[in-house]
């Protein structure tokens, strides 16, 4: 086999036209946010999920964007580190009732109230990722009673034998909780009172946890919505991070500007800043001059007419 065959096989495929179009939408997302609810109507569910993932990476994901994009066919939702609040989460939960994996980590605007409403709508929720910052950790601690399903009267000997109908309320199907910074008291509380919920699973065998395969959504080192943007050019969201040039700290090798150059740059900056004001003043001066000229012309005409009338009257009297 020729040596160049190995290089040819490593060449990446060109991105599809659909992915290029999604990337274009993502790069200009802030320009269409106000009309996103109308635009999203014609988008397929998987594209709306990709746009939501791009919006999250671009720090544009909030209640309005999430509600505009939410689709009933979604089975994962990642709003981590976004501005989504209880209102947006609940509205999305009312639409996305078949969500199996949800990431709300580092969402400082989501409280126990929002999570309580969430579990009422999403009865298929199996994996929940939470915590990640002090406020989100506090919210997760307050949700322990919500995570633990409350049972009707049953006679089974273990959680594994329970039927869904016997779970009266709470997170009915929650099985995996990803909470990296969980405190010992919360961990012990869940382990004793609700052993069916596995916290931060670490599968040590191909059979997973107690014979149940751990879904990839429950692994701590994954980003939940990475799969939906794997074919999108990363520049779609990273280009906005480098658009603004960072202010570099002065180094010893940098050339110090002379005092004269500093004064020249300061004068140019001031001159450019005042240029619009000077132009405005010039326009006002021109308007005043034209008005004064018009008034003067009217007065001159009036004076000539008055003089003519006076001469006419004087000649008649004679």
JSON list of N, CA, C and O in Angstrom, two decimals, residues 29-80:
[
{"chain": "A", "resi": 29, "resn": "UNK", "atom": "N", "xyz": [-27.20, 34.20, 15.63]},
{"chain": "A", "resi": 29, "resn": "UNK", "atom": "CA", "xyz": [-28.36, 33.87, 16.46]},
{"chain": "A", "resi": 29, "resn": "UNK", "atom": "C", "xyz": [-28.91, 35.09, 17.19]},
{"chain": "A", "resi": 29, "resn": "UNK", "atom": "O", "xyz": [-30.12, 35.25, 17.34]},
{"chain": "A", "resi": 30, "resn": "UNK", "atom": "N", "xyz": [-28.03, 35.97, 17.63]},
{"chain": "A", "resi": 30, "resn": "UNK", "atom": "CA", "xyz": [-28.50, 37.14, 18.38]},
{"chain": "A", "resi": 30, "resn": "UNK", "atom": "C", "xyz": [-29.34, 38.08, 17.51]},
{"chain": "A", "resi": 30, "resn": "UNK", "atom": "O", "xyz": [-30.15, 38.85, 18.02]},
{"chain": "A", "resi": 31, "resn": "UNK", "atom": "N", "xyz": [-29.17, 37.98, 16.19]},
{"chain": "A", "resi": 31, "resn": "UNK", "atom": "CA", "xyz": [-29.92, 38.85, 15.28]},
{"chain": "A", "resi": 31, "resn": "UNK", "atom": "C", "xyz": [-31.34, 38.34, 15.02]},
{"chain": "A", "resi": 31, "resn": "UNK", "atom": "O", "xyz": [-32.19, 39.11, 14.53]},
{"chain": "A", "resi": 32, "resn": "UNK", "atom": "N", "xyz": [-31.59, 37.06, 15.31]},
{"chain": "A", "resi": 32, "resn": "UNK", "atom": "CA", "xyz": [-32.91, 36.50, 15.01]},
{"chain": "A", "resi": 32, "resn": "UNK", "atom": "C", "xyz": [-33.64, 36.03, 16.25]},
{"chain": "A", "resi": 32, "resn": "UNK", "atom": "O", "xyz": [-34.70, 35.41, 16.15]},
{"chain": "A", "resi": 33, "resn": "UNK", "atom": "N", "xyz": [-33.10, 36.34, 17.43]},
{"chain": "A", "resi": 33, "resn": "UNK", "atom": "CA", "xyz": [-33.71, 35.87, 18.68]},
{"chain": "A", "resi": 33, "resn": "UNK", "atom": "C", "xyz": [-35.15, 36.35, 18.81]},
{"chain": "A", "resi": 33, "resn": "UNK", "atom": "O", "xyz": [-36.04, 35.60, 19.22]},
{"chain": "A", "resi": 34, "resn": "UNK", "atom": "N", "xyz": [-35.40, 37.61, 18.45]},
{"chain": "A", "resi": 34, "resn": "UNK", "atom": "CA", "xyz": [-36.73, 38.16, 18.61]},
{"chain": "A", "resi": 34, "resn": "UNK", "atom": "C", "xyz": [-37.77, 37.46, 17.74]},
{"chain": "A", "resi": 34, "resn": "UNK", "atom": "O", "xyz": [-38.96, 37.42, 18.08]},
{"chain": "A", "resi": 35, "resn": "UNK", "atom": "N", "xyz": [-37.33, 36.90, 16.61]},
{"chain": "A", "resi": 35, "resn": "UNK", "atom": "CA", "xyz": [-38.26, 36.22, 15.69]},
{"chain": "A", "resi": 35, "resn": "UNK", "atom": "C", "xyz": [-38.08, 34.71, 15.73]},
{"chain": "A", "resi": 35, "resn": "UNK", "atom": "O", "xyz": [-38.58, 34.00, 14.85]},
{"chain": "A", "resi": 36, "resn": "UNK", "atom": "N", "xyz": [-37.37, 34.20, 16.75]},
{"chain": "A", "resi": 36, "resn": "UNK", "atom": "CA", "xyz": [-37.03, 32.78, 16.77]},
{"chain": "A", "resi": 36, "resn": "UNK", "atom": "C", "xyz": [-38.27, 31.90, 16.90]},
{"chain": "A", "resi": 36, "resn": "UNK", "atom": "O", "xyz": [-38.30, 30.80, 16.34]},
{"chain": "A", "resi": 37, "resn": "UNK", "atom": "N", "xyz": [-39.29, 32.36, 17.61]},
{"chain": "A", "resi": 37, "resn": "UNK", "atom": "CA", "xyz": [-40.48, 31.53, 17.75]},
{"chain": "A", "resi": 37, "resn": "UNK", "atom": "C", "xyz": [-41.16, 31.28, 16.42]},
{"chain": "A", "resi": 37, "resn": "UNK", "atom": "O", "xyz": [-41.73, 30.20, 16.19]},
{"chain": "A", "resi": 38, "resn": "UNK", "atom": "N", "xyz": [-41.12, 32.25, 15.50]},
{"chain": "A", "resi": 38, "resn": "UNK", "atom": "CA", "xyz": [-41.71, 32.07, 14.18]},
{"chain": "A", "resi": 38, "resn": "UNK", "atom": "C", "xyz": [-40.81, 31.24, 13.28]},
{"chain": "A", "resi": 38, "resn": "UNK", "atom": "O", "xyz": [-41.29, 30.43, 12.48]},
{"chain": "A", "resi": 39, "resn": "UNK", "atom": "N", "xyz": [-39.50, 31.42, 13.41]},
{"chain": "A", "resi": 39, "resn": "UNK", "atom": "CA", "xyz": [-38.56, 30.67, 12.59]},
{"chain": "A", "resi": 39, "resn": "UNK", "atom": "C", "xyz": [-38.54, 29.20, 12.99]},
{"chain": "A", "resi": 39, "resn": "UNK", "atom": "O", "xyz": [-38.48, 28.30, 12.14]},
{"chain": "A", "resi": 40, "resn": "UNK", "atom": "N", "xyz": [-38.63, 28.92, 14.29]},
{"chain": "A", "resi": 40, "resn": "UNK", "atom": "CA", "xyz": [-38.51, 27.56, 14.79]},
{"chain": "A", "resi": 40, "resn": "UNK", "atom": "C", "xyz": [-39.66, 26.67, 14.35]},
{"chain": "A", "resi": 40, "resn": "UNK", "atom": "O", "xyz": [-39.53, 25.44, 14.36]},
{"chain": "A", "resi": 41, "resn": "UNK", "atom": "N", "xyz": [-40.77, 27.26, 13.96]},
{"chain": "A", "resi": 41, "resn": "UNK", "atom": "CA", "xyz": [-41.93, 26.46, 13.56]},
{"chain": "A", "resi": 41, "resn": "UNK", "atom": "C", "xyz": [-41.60, 25.56, 12.37]},
{"chain": "A", "resi": 41, "resn": "UNK", "atom": "O", "xyz": [-42.08, 24.42, 12.29]},
{"chain": "A", "resi": 42, "resn": "UNK", "atom": "N", "xyz": [-40.75, 26.02, 11.48]},
{"chain": "A", "resi": 42, "resn": "UNK", "atom": "CA", "xyz": [-40.44, 25.26, 10.26]},
{"chain": "A", "resi": 42, "resn": "UNK", "atom": "C", "xyz": [-39.19, 24.40, 10.42]},
{"chain": "A", "resi": 42, "resn": "UNK", "atom": "O", "xyz": [-38.81, 23.69, 9.48]},
{"chain": "A", "resi": 43, "resn": "UNK", "atom": "N", "xyz": [-38.55, 24.42, 11.57]},
{"chain": "A", "resi": 43, "resn": "UNK", "atom": "CA", "xyz": [-37.32, 23.64, 11.78]},
{"chain": "A", "resi": 43, "resn": "UNK", "atom": "C", "xyz": [-37.64, 22.25, 12.32]},
{"chain": "A", "resi": 43, "resn": "UNK", "atom": "O", "xyz": [-38.47, 22.11, 13.21]},
{"chain": "A", "resi": 44, "resn": "UNK", "atom": "N", "xyz": [-36.95, 21.23, 11.83]},
{"chain": "A", "resi": 44, "resn": "UNK", "atom": "CA", "xyz": [-37.12, 19.89, 12.39]},
{"chain": "A", "resi": 44, "resn": "UNK", "atom": "C", "xyz": [-36.63, 19.83, 13.84]},
{"chain": "A", "resi": 44, "resn": "UNK", "atom": "O", "xyz": [-35.84, 20.67, 14.27]},
{"chain": "A", "resi": 45, "resn": "UNK", "atom": "N", "xyz": [-37.09, 18.84, 14.58]},
{"chain": "A", "resi": 45, "resn": "UNK", "atom": "CA", "xyz": [-36.79, 18.74, 16.02]},
{"chain": "A", "resi": 45, "resn": "UNK", "atom": "C", "xyz": [-35.30, 18.67, 16.28]},
{"chain": "A", "resi": 45, "resn": "UNK", "atom": "O", "xyz": [-34.78, 19.31, 17.21]},
{"chain": "A", "resi": 46, "resn": "UNK", "atom": "N", "xyz": [-34.56, 17.87, 15.47]},
{"chain": "A", "resi": 46, "resn": "UNK", "atom": "CA", "xyz": [-33.13, 17.71, 15.73]},
{"chain": "A", "resi": 46, "resn": "UNK", "atom": "C", "xyz": [-32.36, 18.99, 15.47]},
{"chain": "A", "resi": 46, "resn": "UNK", "atom": "O", "xyz": [-31.36, 19.28, 16.14]},
{"chain": "A", "resi": 47, "resn": "UNK", "atom": "N", "xyz": [-32.81, 19.78, 14.50]},
{"chain": "A", "resi": 47, "resn": "UNK", "atom": "CA", "xyz": [-32.14, 21.06, 14.24]},
{"chain": "A", "resi": 47, "resn": "UNK", "atom": "C", "xyz": [-32.42, 22.05, 15.36]},
{"chain": "A", "resi": 47, "resn": "UNK", "atom": "O", "xyz": [-31.55, 22.82, 15.77]},
{"chain": "A", "resi": 48, "resn": "UNK", "atom": "N", "xyz": [-33.64, 22.05, 15.87]},
{"chain": "A", "resi": 48, "resn": "UNK", "atom": "CA", "xyz": [-33.97, 22.93, 17.00]},
{"chain": "A", "resi": 48, "resn": "UNK", "atom": "C", "xyz": [-33.12, 22.58, 18.22]},
{"chain": "A", "resi": 48, "resn": "UNK", "atom": "O", "xyz": [-32.68, 23.47, 18.96]},
{"chain": "A", "resi": 49, "resn": "UNK", "atom": "N", "xyz": [-32.87, 21.29, 18.43]},
{"chain": "A", "resi": 49, "resn": "UNK", "atom": "CA", "xyz": [-32.03, 20.88, 19.55]},
{"chain": "A", "resi": 49, "resn": "UNK", "atom": "C", "xyz": [-30.59, 21.35, 19.35]},
{"chain": "A", "resi": 49, "resn": "UNK", "atom": "O", "xyz": [-29.93, 21.79, 20.30]},
{"chain": "A", "resi": 50, "resn": "UNK", "atom": "N", "xyz": [-30.11, 21.29, 18.10]},
{"chain": "A", "resi": 50, "resn": "UNK", "atom": "CA", "xyz": [-28.76, 21.76, 17.80]},
{"chain": "A", "resi": 50, "resn": "UNK", "atom": "C", "xyz": [-28.65, 23.27, 18.00]},
{"chain": "A", "resi": 50, "resn": "UNK", "atom": "O", "xyz": [-27.66, 23.76, 18.55]},
{"chain": "A", "resi": 51, "resn": "UNK", "atom": "N", "xyz": [-29.66, 24.00, 17.57]},
{"chain": "A", "resi": 51, "resn": "UNK", "atom": "CA", "xyz": [-29.66, 25.45, 17.75]},
{"chain": "A", "resi": 51, "resn": "UNK", "atom": "C", "xyz": [-29.66, 25.79, 19.24]},
{"chain": "A", "resi": 51, "resn": "UNK", "atom": "O", "xyz": [-28.98, 26.73, 19.68]},
{"chain": "A", "resi": 52, "resn": "UNK", "atom": "N", "xyz": [-30.41, 25.04, 20.04]},
{"chain": "A", "resi": 52, "resn": "UNK", "atom": "CA", "xyz": [-30.43, 25.26, 21.49]},
{"chain": "A", "resi": 52, "resn": "UNK", "atom": "C", "xyz": [-29.05, 25.01, 22.09]},
{"chain": "A", "resi": 52, "resn": "UNK", "atom": "O", "xyz": [-28.60, 25.75, 22.98]},
{"chain": "A", "resi": 53, "resn": "UNK", "atom": "N", "xyz": [-28.36, 23.98, 21.60]},
{"chain": "A", "resi": 53, "resn": "UNK", "atom": "CA", "xyz": [-27.01, 23.69, 22.10]},
{"chain": "A", "resi": 53, "resn": "UNK", "atom": "C", "xyz": [-26.03, 24.80, 21.73]},
{"chain": "A", "resi": 53, "resn": "UNK", "atom": "O", "xyz": [-25.16, 25.18, 22.52]},
{"chain": "A", "resi": 54, "resn": "UNK", "atom": "N", "xyz": [-26.17, 25.34, 20.52]},
{"chain": "A", "resi": 54, "resn": "UNK", "atom": "CA", "xyz": [-25.32, 26.46, 20.11]},
{"chain": "A", "resi": 54, "resn": "UNK", "atom": "C", "xyz": [-25.63, 27.69, 20.95]},
{"chain": "A", "resi": 54, "resn": "UNK", "atom": "O", "xyz": [-24.73, 28.41, 21.39]},
{"chain": "A", "resi": 55, "resn": "UNK", "atom": "N", "xyz": [-26.91, 27.94, 21.18]},
{"chain": "A", "resi": 55, "resn": "UNK", "atom": "CA", "xyz": [-27.31, 29.10, 22.00]},
{"chain": "A", "resi": 55, "resn": "UNK", "atom": "C", "xyz": [-26.73, 28.98, 23.41]},
{"chain": "A", "resi": 55, "resn": "UNK", "atom": "O", "xyz": [-26.29, 29.97, 24.00]},
{"chain": "A", "resi": 56, "resn": "UNK", "atom": "N", "xyz": [-26.71, 27.78, 23.95]},
{"chain": "A", "resi": 56, "resn": "UNK", "atom": "CA", "xyz": [-26.15, 27.59, 25.30]},
{"chain": "A", "resi": 56, "resn": "UNK", "atom": "C", "xyz": [-24.66, 27.90, 25.30]},
{"chain": "A", "resi": 56, "resn": "UNK", "atom": "O", "xyz": [-24.16, 28.56, 26.22]},
{"chain": "A", "resi": 57, "resn": "UNK", "atom": "N", "xyz": [-23.95, 27.44, 24.29]},
{"chain": "A", "resi": 57, "resn": "UNK", "atom": "CA", "xyz": [-22.52, 27.70, 24.21]},
{"chain": "A", "resi": 57, "resn": "UNK", "atom": "C", "xyz": [-22.21, 29.18, 23.97]},
{"chain": "A", "resi": 57, "resn": "UNK", "atom": "O", "xyz": [-21.16, 29.66, 24.36]},
{"chain": "A", "resi": 58, "resn": "UNK", "atom": "N", "xyz": [-23.13, 29.89, 23.32]},
{"chain": "A", "resi": 58, "resn": "UNK", "atom": "CA", "xyz": [-22.92, 31.30, 23.05]},
{"chain": "A", "resi": 58, "resn": "UNK", "atom": "C", "xyz": [-23.50, 32.19, 24.15]},
{"chain": "A", "resi": 58, "resn": "UNK", "atom": "O", "xyz": [-23.56, 33.40, 24.00]},
{"chain": "A", "resi": 59, "resn": "UNK", "atom": "N", "xyz": [-23.94, 31.57, 25.25]},
{"chain": "A", "resi": 59, "resn": "UNK", "atom": "CA", "xyz": [-24.51, 32.32, 26.39]},
{"chain": "A", "resi": 59, "resn": "UNK", "atom": "C", "xyz": [-25.75, 33.10, 25.98]},
{"chain": "A", "resi": 59, "resn": "UNK", "atom": "O", "xyz": [-26.02, 34.19, 26.50]},
{"chain": "A", "resi": 60, "resn": "UNK", "atom": "N", "xyz": [-26.53, 32.55, 25.07]},
{"chain": "A", "resi": 60, "resn": "UNK", "atom": "CA", "xyz": [-27.76, 33.19, 24.61]},
{"chain": "A", "resi": 60, "resn": "UNK", "atom": "C", "xyz": [-29.00, 32.40, 25.03]},
{"chain": "A", "resi": 60, "resn": "UNK", "atom": "O", "xyz": [-30.12, 32.82, 24.73]},
{"chain": "A", "resi": 61, "resn": "UNK", "atom": "N", "xyz": [-28.80, 31.27, 25.70]},
{"chain": "A", "resi": 61, "resn": "UNK", "atom": "CA", "xyz": [-29.94, 30.42, 26.06]},
{"chain": "A", "resi": 61, "resn": "UNK", "atom": "C", "xyz": [-30.64, 30.99, 27.30]},
{"chain": "A", "resi": 61, "resn": "UNK", "atom": "O", "xyz": [-30.07, 31.06, 28.38]},
{"chain": "A", "resi": 62, "resn": "UNK", "atom": "N", "xyz": [-31.89, 31.41, 27.11]},
{"chain": "A", "resi": 62, "resn": "UNK", "atom": "CA", "xyz": [-32.70, 31.91, 28.21]},
{"chain": "A", "resi": 62, "resn": "UNK", "atom": "C", "xyz": [-34.11, 31.34, 28.06]},
{"chain": "A", "resi": 62, "resn": "UNK", "atom": "O", "xyz": [-34.36, 30.45, 27.24]},
{"chain": "A", "resi": 63, "resn": "UNK", "atom": "N", "xyz": [-35.05, 31.84, 28.84]},
{"chain": "A", "resi": 63, "resn": "UNK", "atom": "CA", "xyz": [-36.42, 31.31, 28.81]},
{"chain": "A", "resi": 63, "resn": "UNK", "atom": "C", "xyz": [-37.04, 31.45, 27.42]},
{"chain": "A", "resi": 63, "resn": "UNK", "atom": "O", "xyz": [-37.65, 30.50, 26.90]},
{"chain": "A", "resi": 64, "resn": "UNK", "atom": "N", "xyz": [-36.90, 32.63, 26.82]},
{"chain": "A", "resi": 64, "resn": "UNK", "atom": "CA", "xyz": [-37.54, 32.87, 25.52]},
{"chain": "A", "resi": 64, "resn": "UNK", "atom": "C", "xyz": [-37.00, 31.94, 24.44]},
{"chain": "A", "resi": 64, "resn": "UNK", "atom": "O", "xyz": [-37.76, 31.38, 23.64]},
{"chain": "A", "resi": 65, "resn": "UNK", "atom": "N", "xyz": [-35.68, 31.77, 24.40]},
{"chain": "A", "resi": 65, "resn": "UNK", "atom": "CA", "xyz": [-35.07, 30.92, 23.39]},
{"chain": "A", "resi": 65, "resn": "UNK", "atom": "C", "xyz": [-35.48, 29.46, 23.61]},
{"chain": "A", "resi": 65, "resn": "UNK", "atom": "O", "xyz": [-35.83, 28.75, 22.66]},
{"chain": "A", "resi": 66, "resn": "UNK", "atom": "N", "xyz": [-35.43, 29.01, 24.86]},
{"chain": "A", "resi": 66, "resn": "UNK", "atom": "CA", "xyz": [-35.79, 27.61, 25.16]},
{"chain": "A", "resi": 66, "resn": "UNK", "atom": "C", "xyz": [-37.25, 27.33, 24.81]},
{"chain": "A", "resi": 66, "resn": "UNK", "atom": "O", "xyz": [-37.57, 26.30, 24.20]},
{"chain": "A", "resi": 67, "resn": "UNK", "atom": "N", "xyz": [-38.14, 28.22, 25.19]},
{"chain": "A", "resi": 67, "resn": "UNK", "atom": "CA", "xyz": [-39.57, 28.02, 24.91]},
{"chain": "A", "resi": 67, "resn": "UNK", "atom": "C", "xyz": [-39.84, 28.01, 23.41]},
{"chain": "A", "resi": 67, "resn": "UNK", "atom": "O", "xyz": [-40.65, 27.23, 22.91]},
{"chain": "A", "resi": 68, "resn": "UNK", "atom": "N", "xyz": [-39.13, 28.87, 22.66]},
{"chain": "A", "resi": 68, "resn": "UNK", "atom": "CA", "xyz": [-39.32, 28.94, 21.21]},
{"chain": "A", "resi": 68, "resn": "UNK", "atom": "C", "xyz": [-38.86, 27.66, 20.53]},
{"chain": "A", "resi": 68, "resn": "UNK", "atom": "O", "xyz": [-39.44, 27.25, 19.51]},
{"chain": "A", "resi": 69, "resn": "UNK", "atom": "N", "xyz": [-37.83, 27.00, 21.06]},
{"chain": "A", "resi": 69, "resn": "UNK", "atom": "CA", "xyz": [-37.24, 25.84, 20.41]},
{"chain": "A", "resi": 69, "resn": "UNK", "atom": "C", "xyz": [-37.77, 24.50, 20.93]},
{"chain": "A", "resi": 69, "resn": "UNK", "atom": "O", "xyz": [-37.62, 23.47, 20.26]},
{"chain": "A", "resi": 70, "resn": "UNK", "atom": "N", "xyz": [-38.34, 24.47, 22.11]},
{"chain": "A", "resi": 70, "resn": "UNK", "atom": "CA", "xyz": [-38.74, 23.21, 22.75]},
{"chain": "A", "resi": 70, "resn": "UNK", "atom": "C", "xyz": [-39.60, 22.36, 21.81]},
{"chain": "A", "resi": 70, "resn": "UNK", "atom": "O", "xyz": [-40.52, 22.85, 21.17]},
{"chain": "A", "resi": 71, "resn": "UNK", "atom": "N", "xyz": [-39.28, 21.06, 21.78]},
{"chain": "A", "resi": 71, "resn": "UNK", "atom": "CA", "xyz": [-40.00, 20.15, 20.89]},
{"chain": "A", "resi": 71, "resn": "UNK", "atom": "C", "xyz": [-40.39, 18.88, 21.66]},
{"chain": "A", "resi": 71, "resn": "UNK", "atom": "O", "xyz": [-39.62, 18.37, 22.48]},
{"chain": "A", "resi": 72, "resn": "UNK", "atom": "N", "xyz": [-41.57, 18.38, 21.36]},
{"chain": "A", "resi": 72, "resn": "UNK", "atom": "CA", "xyz": [-42.11, 17.24, 22.09]},
{"chain": "A", "resi": 72, "resn": "UNK", "atom": "C", "xyz": [-41.30, 15.96, 21.89]},
{"chain": "A", "resi": 72, "resn": "UNK", "atom": "O", "xyz": [-41.39, 15.04, 22.71]},
{"chain": "A", "resi": 73, "resn": "UNK", "atom": "N", "xyz": [-40.50, 15.89, 20.83]},
{"chain": "A", "resi": 73, "resn": "UNK", "atom": "CA", "xyz": [-39.76, 14.66, 20.55]},
{"chain": "A", "resi": 73, "resn": "UNK", "atom": "C", "xyz": [-38.39, 14.61, 21.24]},
{"chain": "A", "resi": 73, "resn": "UNK", "atom": "O", "xyz": [-37.71, 13.59, 21.17]},
{"chain": "A", "resi": 74, "resn": "UNK", "atom": "N", "xyz": [-37.98, 15.68, 21.89]},
{"chain": "A", "resi": 74, "resn": "UNK", "atom": "CA", "xyz": [-36.68, 15.67, 22.55]},
{"chain": "A", "resi": 74, "resn": "UNK", "atom": "C", "xyz": [-36.65, 14.65, 23.67]},
{"chain": "A", "resi": 74, "resn": "UNK", "atom": "O", "xyz": [-37.62, 14.51, 24.44]},
{"chain": "A", "resi": 75, "resn": "UNK", "atom": "N", "xyz": [-35.51, 13.94, 23.81]},
{"chain": "A", "resi": 75, "resn": "UNK", "atom": "CA", "xyz": [-35.35, 13.04, 24.94]},
{"chain": "A", "resi": 75, "resn": "UNK", "atom": "C", "xyz": [-34.16, 13.43, 25.82]},
{"chain": "A", "resi": 75, "resn": "UNK", "atom": "O", "xyz": [-33.90, 12.82, 26.85]},
{"chain": "A", "resi": 76, "resn": "UNK", "atom": "N", "xyz": [-33.41, 14.47, 25.40]},
{"chain": "A", "resi": 76, "resn": "UNK", "atom": "CA", "xyz": [-32.37, 15.05, 26.24]},
{"chain": "A", "resi": 76, "resn": "UNK", "atom": "C", "xyz": [-32.52, 16.56, 26.21]},
{"chain": "A", "resi": 76, "resn": "UNK", "atom": "O", "xyz": [-33.05, 17.13, 25.25]},
{"chain": "A", "resi": 77, "resn": "UNK", "atom": "N", "xyz": [-32.06, 17.19, 27.27]},
{"chain": "A", "resi": 77, "resn": "UNK", "atom": "CA", "xyz": [-32.09, 18.66, 27.34]},
{"chain": "A", "resi": 77, "resn": "UNK", "atom": "C", "xyz": [-30.95, 19.13, 28.23]},
{"chain": "A", "resi": 77, "resn": "UNK", "atom": "O", "xyz": [-30.83, 18.69, 29.37]},
{"chain": "A", "resi": 78, "resn": "UNK", "atom": "N", "xyz": [-30.11, 19.99, 27.67]},
{"chain": "A", "resi": 78, "resn": "UNK", "atom": "CA", "xyz": [-28.97, 20.54, 28.41]},
{"chain": "A", "resi": 78, "resn": "UNK", "atom": "C", "xyz": [-29.12, 22.05, 28.49]},
{"chain": "A", "resi": 78, "resn": "UNK", "atom": "O", "xyz": [-29.02, 22.75, 27.47]},
{"chain": "A", "resi": 79, "resn": "UNK", "atom": "N", "xyz": [-29.39, 22.57, 29.67]},
{"chain": "A", "resi": 79, "resn": "UNK", "atom": "CA", "xyz": [-29.49, 24.01, 29.88]},
{"chain": "A", "resi": 79, "resn": "UNK", "atom": "C", "xyz": [-28.42, 24.48, 30.87]},
{"chain": "A", "resi": 79, "resn": "UNK", "atom": "O", "xyz": [-28.51, 25.56, 31.44]},
{"chain": "A", "resi": 80, "resn": "UNK", "atom": "N", "xyz": [-27.41, 23.67, 31.09]},
{"chain": "A", "resi": 80, "resn": "UNK", "atom": "CA", "xyz": [-26.39, 23.95, 32.09]},
{"chain": "A", "resi": 80, "resn": "UNK", "atom": "C", "xyz": [-25.71, 25.29, 31.84]},
{"chain": "A", "resi": 80, "resn": "UNK", "atom": "O", "xyz": [-25.40, 25.65, 30.71]}
]
